[in-house]
Amino acid sequence: MDTQTVVILDFGSQYTQLIARRIREQNVFSVVLPCTAPLNEIEAYKPLGLILSGGPCSVYDADAPAANPKVLELGAPVLGICYGLQFIVHHLGGKVRSAAKREYGHAEVALEDRSTPLFAGLPELLQVWMSHGDEALELPAGFRRIAISDNALAGIENPEHRIWAVQFHPEVHHTPLGPEILKNFLFTICGARGDWTPAHFIETTVAAIREKVGAGHVICALSGGVDSSVAAMLVHKAIGSQLTCIFVNNGVLRKNEFENVQKNLREKLGLNIVAVNATARFLERLAGVSDPELKRKRIGQEFIAVFEDEANRIARETGGVDWLVQGTLYPDVIESSSVKGPSQTIKSHHNVGGLPERMKLKLIEPLRDLFKDEVRRIGRDLGMPEEILGRQPFPGPGLAVRILGEVTPERVTLLQEADEIVVAEIKAAGLYTKIWQSFAVLLPVMSVGVMGDQRTYAYTIAIRAVLSEDGMTADWSPLPYELLKRISSRIVNEVRGINRVVYDITSKPPGTIEWE
Ligand code: XMP
């Protein structure tokens, strides 16, 4: 079965990814393209519908995003949102001006024509979220107003050319009936089938992998996290024993993680796993290193070296390796194609980058169309246990970026013990899956304490717990005092070498989630 696709053209709005998610929630596939995407690239998707997103510019700005106005003539129904509305008005011969009164935040909109398919089933007055400085003043020929706010025009249509547009944001949750508007666009106007389900995704992806790989051999770097595990499962379902997964113990995994991950993925899911305990190699490379970037680089390089050794060995045994599976997700894909200036490297992320070229491996990225929560849905459909799917993210360089200062075997053990208590208590409180990440950080700060009648002089643990949607921004989580009290007293009592526990109350920005 073909996949119906809604194409969203991004004009630089912070909400564009949200539009994509809202549409996918209706079981309709959507992709985000930069507004500068060439027409033939847009047409290649045979779009079921086209959405023009909002954006921070004015259509009259010298650097206004340069979309080709011909996108309005592709024949697919169009929905403009915010800047998208102004783009339509401006390019089809109407007039946009700087509004006398800017509208930011909550607003009330009157739907003047509820017989239009876009507003079917909606009440006369709508609570919406506005965020614009410009407004449409004169409409292009063939268009009429269908909604108005106190301050400005809020909706237009040209049913003959199948173009609709709203000035407000139906995709944000401050527009409570926004999903109804998007549903009207998808199902009534575009005629979507709503059949982009996990089962459909699995079926089409597995078939595509099978065809692509043929009789070739595939390797996958497993981390035990959600993304690499689900990616590996999809490939396993497609080609079975032609896939070998490599799981490396880099010496900075959490307590018992090396054994637990193997148990879960090999015994419960039947993946073919080569587990390599390279602890000694990694800790040797980390000896004497305190600089956060140097730690990350050393771990990244060593990982590539270990992985390459194993891959070469597997290649000798199987007669050659052709493919590498990567758990790349959709936000990374959008991020790398979006239009923006150079940004500073805050942290160099650790992955198997560079390896495919060196080993002449072709890439399989079965999750590159999915958001994180969609990956979990797929994993559930594949019958994977919640223990794997519900795992909080864990950085590639592991505990090394949570041990400030030098990483030594003793410090790794200290942090593993403290971290296990944090995770166990958060789980016991029923908060583990509600929190983005919760963990312990070992600080190289020693302080004086008293236990029994003894003076102690020992290390400090910081507890970090954050709420986030994507890791890009995060709020520190207000954990209950009782829980913090339990964690603190357990750590100090049970982990010899720690005599003080502090709680990190820094959000991101200005902090980052990991301390290094
Ligand atoms: P920061 O610390 O930059 O982290 O706020 C954002 C998210 O990314 C995770 N993280 C990593 N993940 N390799 C990874 O795969 C890395 O090198 C890495 N560094 C940070 C971090 O745990 C958080 O979820």
XYZ file of C-alpha atoms and ligand atoms in Angstrom:
540
model
C 0.000 0.000 0.000
C 1.329 3.461 -0.823
C 1.919 5.905 2.027
C -0.155 9.097 1.884
C 2.076 12.034 2.786
C 1.324 15.570 3.930
C 4.227 17.906 3.159
C 4.888 20.714 5.642
C 7.001 23.581 4.389
C 8.959 25.144 7.232
C 9.336 28.909 7.245
C 11.329 28.843 10.480
C 8.608 28.476 13.118
C 9.398 26.908 16.467
C 6.112 25.008 16.074
C 6.792 23.267 12.744
C 7.755 19.923 14.280
C 4.598 20.141 16.355
C 2.479 20.366 13.193
C 4.164 17.194 11.927
C 3.423 15.406 15.184
C -0.219 16.518 15.318
C -0.755 15.137 11.827
C 0.983 11.855 12.581
C -1.226 11.519 15.670
C -4.096 11.160 13.191
C -2.251 8.231 11.564
C -1.361 10.335 8.551
C 2.325 10.491 7.578
C 3.897 13.955 7.348
C 7.312 15.279 6.407
C 8.886 18.653 7.068
C 10.871 20.271 4.263
C 12.629 23.619 4.382
C 10.523 26.220 2.535
C 13.377 26.550 0.056
C 12.968 22.926 -1.089
C 12.843 22.721 -4.899
C 9.416 22.043 -6.429
C 10.412 18.655 -7.808
C 11.473 17.500 -4.349
C 8.050 18.476 -2.975
C 6.272 16.861 -5.917
C 8.217 13.628 -5.465
C 6.163 12.982 -2.316
C 2.934 13.231 -4.357
C 1.613 15.334 -1.458
C -1.849 14.555 -0.216
C -1.897 18.073 1.195
C 0.519 20.924 1.762
C 0.916 22.951 4.953
C 2.803 26.237 5.039
C 4.034 26.785 8.585
C 4.528 29.959 10.555
C 7.828 31.818 10.713
C 9.492 34.753 12.427
C 9.806 37.040 9.367
C 7.593 39.542 7.627
C 6.837 38.844 3.943
C 8.443 42.220 3.192
C 11.730 41.494 4.990
C 14.746 41.459 2.715
C 15.661 38.049 4.114
C 12.096 36.664 4.120
C 12.294 32.896 3.469
C 12.456 32.345 -0.275
C 9.794 29.744 -1.030
C 8.706 29.291 -4.613
C 5.120 30.690 -4.937
C 4.452 27.896 -7.447
C 3.976 25.591 -4.448
C 0.476 27.058 -4.363
C -0.233 25.605 -7.805
C 0.714 21.981 -7.265
C -2.919 20.907 -7.097
C -2.847 19.494 -3.560
C -5.020 21.264 -0.971
C -3.079 23.935 0.941
C -3.358 25.026 4.582
C -1.450 28.160 5.566
C -0.713 28.776 9.238
C 0.268 32.250 10.543
C 3.156 33.338 8.272
C 1.789 30.747 5.819
C -1.412 32.826 5.547
C 0.548 36.000 4.892
C 2.717 34.230 2.316
C -0.422 33.146 0.433
C -2.006 36.612 0.572
C 1.189 38.360 -0.480
C 2.076 36.066 -3.372
C -1.409 35.813 -4.826
C -1.822 39.584 -5.124
C -3.266 40.688 -1.760
C -1.717 43.044 0.789
C -0.055 42.406 4.120
C 0.860 45.208 6.509
C 2.460 45.620 9.870
C -0.449 45.334 12.315
C -1.477 48.343 14.382
C -1.905 45.935 17.295
C 0.355 42.902 17.493
C -1.238 39.733 18.808
C 0.780 37.381 20.979
C -0.800 34.788 23.218
C -4.359 33.791 23.958
C -7.071 35.259 21.731
C -10.668 34.632 20.830
C -11.660 34.108 17.241
C -15.146 34.286 15.734
C -15.763 31.729 13.006
C -17.848 33.623 10.498
C -18.560 30.753 8.162
C -18.949 27.378 9.744
C -20.150 25.787 6.540
C -16.575 25.825 5.271
C -15.150 22.288 5.555
C -12.198 23.584 7.609
C -14.473 24.637 10.466
C -17.063 21.848 10.294
C -18.363 20.877 13.715
C -16.702 23.793 15.540
C -18.447 26.338 17.801
C -18.871 29.972 16.807
C -16.184 31.232 19.174
C -12.764 29.608 19.384
C -9.970 30.012 21.957
C -6.726 30.193 20.010
C -3.015 30.975 20.270
C -1.810 33.921 18.195
C 1.727 35.030 17.498
C 2.031 37.600 14.735
C 3.028 41.189 14.068
C 1.734 41.451 10.480
C -1.817 41.104 9.239
C -3.538 40.555 5.920
C -5.207 43.788 4.830
C -6.498 43.061 1.333
C -7.300 39.579 0.132
C -6.263 38.268 -3.292
C -9.006 37.724 -5.887
C -11.090 34.610 -5.234
C -10.469 34.640 -1.455
C -12.885 35.457 1.337
C -12.652 35.918 5.073
C -13.995 33.076 7.206
C -12.762 34.051 10.693
C -11.879 37.203 12.587
C -10.301 38.115 15.929
C -10.704 41.373 17.874
C -7.701 42.811 16.162
C -7.294 41.127 12.815
C -8.434 38.753 10.156
C -8.040 35.183 11.427
C -8.997 32.863 8.555
C -9.448 32.868 4.751
C -10.383 30.451 1.998
C -10.435 29.966 -1.731
C -12.313 26.669 -2.102
C -12.053 26.710 -5.887
C -8.258 26.607 -5.690
C -8.434 24.447 -2.561
C -6.520 26.919 -0.381
C -7.319 27.579 3.291
C -5.357 29.576 5.846
C -5.570 30.609 9.490
C -3.697 33.355 11.302
C -3.593 31.439 14.617
C -1.768 28.222 15.546
C -4.030 25.143 15.545
C -1.048 22.899 16.380
C -0.301 24.220 19.895
C -2.232 23.047 22.903
C -3.311 26.602 23.739
C -5.716 26.173 20.813
C -7.817 23.415 22.412
C -9.894 22.690 19.308
C -6.899 22.974 16.979
C -6.792 19.200 16.377
C -10.366 19.383 15.020
C -9.268 21.952 12.444
C -6.317 19.802 11.421
C -8.582 16.735 11.237
C -11.013 18.634 9.010
C -8.147 19.572 6.731
C -6.784 16.022 6.613
C -9.925 13.935 6.332
C -12.583 16.178 4.796
C -10.447 18.382 2.570
C -7.516 16.111 1.656
C -9.352 12.776 1.892
C -6.740 11.121 4.119
C -7.209 7.425 4.886
C -5.561 7.630 8.327
C -3.859 4.273 7.866
C -0.294 5.201 8.803
C -0.318 2.896 11.829
C 2.586 1.105 13.560
C 1.557 -2.092 11.741
C 1.656 -0.302 8.364
C 5.036 1.258 9.194
C 6.520 -2.069 10.283
C 5.216 -3.881 7.217
C 6.515 -1.338 4.694
C 9.845 -0.810 6.495
C 10.565 -4.534 6.858
C 9.770 -5.121 3.183
C 12.016 -2.220 2.130
C 14.938 -3.451 4.271
C 14.586 -6.979 2.892
C 14.691 -5.716 -0.660
C 17.582 -3.335 -0.035
C 19.836 -5.802 1.788
C 19.262 -8.873 -0.371
C 21.812 -11.479 0.676
C 24.165 -8.906 2.258
C 25.369 -8.876 5.869
C 24.436 -6.106 8.321
C 25.988 -4.916 11.579
C 24.490 -2.665 14.240
C 26.015 -0.852 17.217
C 23.659 -1.554 20.120
C 23.654 0.765 23.101
C 20.773 -0.881 24.907
C 18.759 2.323 24.491
C 15.380 2.592 22.819
C 16.500 3.796 19.383
C 19.225 1.300 18.580
C 17.167 -1.577 20.032
C 14.055 -0.809 17.967
C 16.154 -0.209 14.834
C 17.877 -3.561 15.368
C 14.533 -5.333 15.923
C 13.135 -4.006 12.633
C 16.196 -5.191 10.739
C 16.128 -8.520 12.602
C 12.495 -8.990 11.584
C 13.465 -8.330 7.978
C 16.626 -10.417 7.601
C 17.081 -12.509 10.786
C 20.526 -14.053 11.018
C 22.042 -11.738 8.402
C 22.193 -9.125 11.211
C 24.915 -9.119 13.888
C 24.651 -6.576 16.713
C 27.737 -5.351 18.536
C 27.377 -4.219 22.138
C 30.463 -2.674 23.716
C 31.114 -2.310 27.424
C 33.049 0.959 27.544
C 33.636 0.678 31.277
C 31.332 3.610 32.034
C 27.966 1.851 31.784
C 25.563 1.808 34.718
C 25.646 -0.914 37.358
C 24.910 -4.374 35.837
C 23.977 -2.757 32.512
C 26.329 -4.892 30.423
C 24.634 -8.073 31.662
C 21.076 -6.700 31.736
C 21.095 -5.404 28.180
C 22.383 -8.714 26.870
C 19.736 -10.595 28.802
C 16.942 -8.381 27.500
C 17.959 -8.223 23.884
C 19.503 -11.628 23.344
C 17.318 -13.816 25.538
C 14.008 -11.982 25.338
C 14.170 -10.680 21.765
C 16.429 -13.202 20.115
C 18.900 -10.703 18.633
C 22.241 -12.047 17.536
C 24.623 -10.092 19.799
C 28.387 -9.984 20.061
C 29.148 -8.473 23.483
C 32.624 -7.020 23.897
C 33.944 -6.129 27.321
C 36.452 -3.392 26.508
C 36.453 -1.797 29.986
C 40.225 -1.990 30.402
C 40.910 -0.374 27.000
C 38.577 2.537 27.694
C 39.676 3.207 31.286
C 43.278 3.210 30.168
C 42.487 5.894 27.574
C 40.647 7.917 30.216
C 43.389 7.794 32.846
C 44.567 11.278 33.800
C 41.966 13.039 31.604
C 39.741 15.677 33.247
C 38.802 17.880 30.305
C 35.190 17.140 29.265
C 35.776 17.447 25.522
C 38.924 15.333 25.653
C 37.008 12.621 27.552
C 34.298 12.629 24.883
C 36.867 12.483 22.066
C 38.872 9.666 23.655
C 35.734 7.575 24.234
C 34.498 8.252 20.698
C 37.837 7.238 19.149
C 38.165 4.126 21.281
C 34.618 3.111 20.470
C 35.315 3.334 16.756
C 38.519 1.312 17.206
C 36.766 -1.469 19.161
C 33.801 -1.498 16.825
C 36.026 -1.647 13.776
C 37.997 -4.601 15.184
C 34.759 -6.508 15.764
C 33.265 -5.539 12.425
C 36.396 -6.756 10.630
C 36.259 -10.024 12.498
C 32.581 -10.480 11.601
C 33.368 -9.601 7.992
C 35.985 -12.363 7.876
C 33.525 -14.860 9.331
C 30.561 -13.957 7.146
C 32.409 -13.247 3.926
C 31.909 -9.473 4.126
C 29.794 -6.804 5.821
C 27.904 -4.353 3.609
C 25.525 -2.413 5.817
C 25.469 -0.524 9.103
C 22.227 0.092 11.014
C 21.865 3.478 12.693
C 19.080 4.665 14.986
C 18.903 8.182 13.496
C 15.590 9.876 14.377
C 13.511 12.411 12.484
C 14.417 15.476 14.608
C 18.114 14.884 13.675
C 17.145 14.729 10.005
C 15.129 17.965 10.168
C 17.867 19.606 12.226
C 20.548 18.852 9.652
C 18.462 20.131 6.706
C 16.993 23.257 8.323
C 18.055 26.694 7.197
C 20.139 28.487 9.805
C 23.477 30.022 10.599
C 26.525 28.240 11.998
C 26.112 27.225 15.624
C 28.797 26.638 18.200
C 29.598 23.105 19.304
C 28.568 22.828 22.939
C 29.414 19.144 23.233
C 30.763 16.787 20.610
C 28.305 13.912 20.558
C 29.559 10.423 20.478
C 28.324 8.027 17.779
C 29.700 5.843 15.011
C 30.112 8.845 12.659
C 32.979 8.457 10.213
C 32.840 4.686 10.342
C 30.637 4.091 7.282
C 33.106 5.905 4.984
C 36.153 4.201 6.468
C 34.685 0.738 6.213
C 32.756 1.466 3.019
C 29.479 0.559 4.717
C 26.097 1.606 3.412
C 23.588 2.912 5.944
C 20.229 1.538 7.004
C 18.307 4.074 9.084
C 14.883 2.533 9.682
C 13.794 5.236 12.170
C 14.769 8.339 10.221
C 11.110 9.227 9.653
C 10.071 8.874 13.294
C 9.851 10.958 16.447
C 10.915 9.366 19.740
C 7.385 8.597 20.960
C 6.615 6.981 17.600
C 9.683 4.758 18.004
C 8.213 3.567 21.302
C 4.859 2.843 19.632
C 6.618 0.781 16.963
C 8.614 -1.049 19.640
C 5.390 -1.915 21.469
C 3.895 -3.274 18.270
C 7.028 -5.381 17.793
C 6.377 -6.901 21.242
C 9.407 -5.360 22.931
C 9.301 -5.130 26.754
C 8.557 -1.810 28.503
C 11.844 -2.237 30.360
C 13.587 -1.386 27.080
C 11.034 1.005 25.581
C 10.562 3.067 28.730
C 14.257 3.658 29.330
C 15.396 7.207 29.886
C 18.060 8.461 27.445
C 21.658 7.710 28.401
C 24.603 9.508 26.776
C 27.066 7.596 24.600
C 30.061 8.609 26.780
C 28.111 7.188 29.725
C 29.081 7.853 33.309
C 32.319 9.495 32.134
C 30.424 12.782 31.610
C 28.843 12.408 35.056
C 32.151 11.919 36.859
C 33.630 15.386 37.048
C 37.393 15.334 36.932
C 39.353 12.169 36.252
C 37.537 8.893 35.600
C 39.062 6.136 37.730
C 37.717 2.607 38.378
C 36.974 3.589 42.017
C 35.003 6.654 40.961
C 33.050 4.646 38.391
C 32.021 2.199 41.121
C 31.037 5.034 43.489
C 28.821 6.626 40.870
C 27.318 3.298 39.761
C 26.236 2.599 43.347
C 24.771 6.073 43.912
C 23.083 6.148 40.519
C 21.421 2.811 41.110
C 19.820 4.197 44.276
C 18.542 7.314 42.469
C 16.983 5.276 39.666
C 15.482 2.671 42.030
C 13.867 5.325 44.228
C 12.524 7.319 41.266
C 11.022 4.112 39.897
C 9.542 3.191 43.286
C 7.917 6.641 43.420
C 6.295 5.967 40.029
C 8.124 8.901 38.426
C 10.635 7.149 36.141
C 8.628 7.352 32.919
C 7.292 10.849 33.669
C 10.787 12.304 33.909
C 13.069 12.796 30.904
C 16.198 11.853 32.820
C 17.072 11.289 36.475
C 20.566 10.360 37.593
C 23.481 10.968 39.947
C 26.604 13.009 39.218
C 29.862 12.516 41.118
C 31.523 15.800 42.077
C 35.247 15.945 42.827
C 34.415 17.997 45.906
C 35.218 16.610 49.340
C 33.690 17.898 52.492
C 33.633 17.154 56.193
C 30.790 15.206 57.760
C 30.008 13.151 60.803
C 28.687 9.578 60.867
C 28.156 7.869 64.179
C 30.780 9.691 66.145
C 33.289 9.545 63.332
C 34.540 12.439 61.264
C 34.193 11.782 57.526
C 35.865 13.507 54.641
C 34.317 12.260 51.408
C 32.858 13.019 47.983
C 29.624 14.771 46.989
C 26.823 13.434 44.792
C 24.570 15.801 42.864
C 21.122 14.551 41.888
C 19.833 15.668 38.505
C 16.197 15.177 37.418
C 14.775 17.057 34.439
C 11.547 17.325 32.508
C 11.861 17.728 28.753
C 10.202 16.878 25.446
C 13.278 16.432 23.317
C 16.372 17.171 25.386
C 16.865 20.517 23.596
C 15.420 22.455 26.523
C 14.641 21.146 29.983
C 13.224 22.200 33.348
C 14.603 20.850 36.592
C 11.989 18.623 38.105
C 10.467 19.532 41.484
C 10.908 16.069 43.039
C 8.955 15.599 46.284
C 11.004 16.429 49.403
C 10.234 13.031 50.888
C 11.753 11.337 47.837
C 14.857 13.542 47.935
C 15.208 12.774 51.617
C 15.061 9.034 50.981
C 17.564 9.193 48.119
C 19.944 11.324 50.145
C 19.887 9.168 53.251
C 20.219 5.933 51.273
C 23.221 7.226 49.312
C 25.078 8.486 52.374
C 24.310 5.335 54.352
C 24.915 2.786 51.622
C 27.715 4.213 49.484
C 30.955 4.368 51.411
C 32.936 7.329 50.111
C 29.975 9.732 49.760
C 28.970 11.916 52.676
C 26.984 14.718 51.050
C 24.126 14.931 48.525
C 22.975 18.105 46.742
C 20.135 18.731 44.286
C 20.727 20.465 40.958
C 18.074 23.149 40.386
C 19.321 24.428 37.027
C 17.188 24.344 33.892
C 18.448 24.112 30.282
C 19.269 26.735 29.159
C 21.341 28.044 30.906
C 22.578 24.645 32.159
C 22.903 21.521 30.042
C 21.354 18.247 31.149
C 24.626 16.376 31.552
C 27.254 18.165 33.638
C 29.978 17.690 31.012
P 22.926 18.017 27.129
O 23.833 17.588 28.236
O 23.664 18.544 25.928
O 22.204 16.690 26.646
O 21.858 18.962 27.605
C 21.059 16.639 25.851
C 20.636 15.172 25.732
O 21.600 14.437 24.984
C 22.162 13.387 25.763
N 23.595 13.343 25.453
C 24.153 12.470 24.598
N 23.618 11.468 23.886
N 25.732 10.976 22.965
C 24.421 10.711 23.095
O 23.939 9.768 22.448
C 26.349 11.975 23.655
O 27.538 12.195 23.526
C 25.501 12.759 24.504
N 25.743 13.826 25.324
C 24.547 14.166 25.881
C 21.874 13.763 27.202
O 21.841 12.627 28.048
C 20.541 14.466 27.073
O 19.471 13.547 26.978
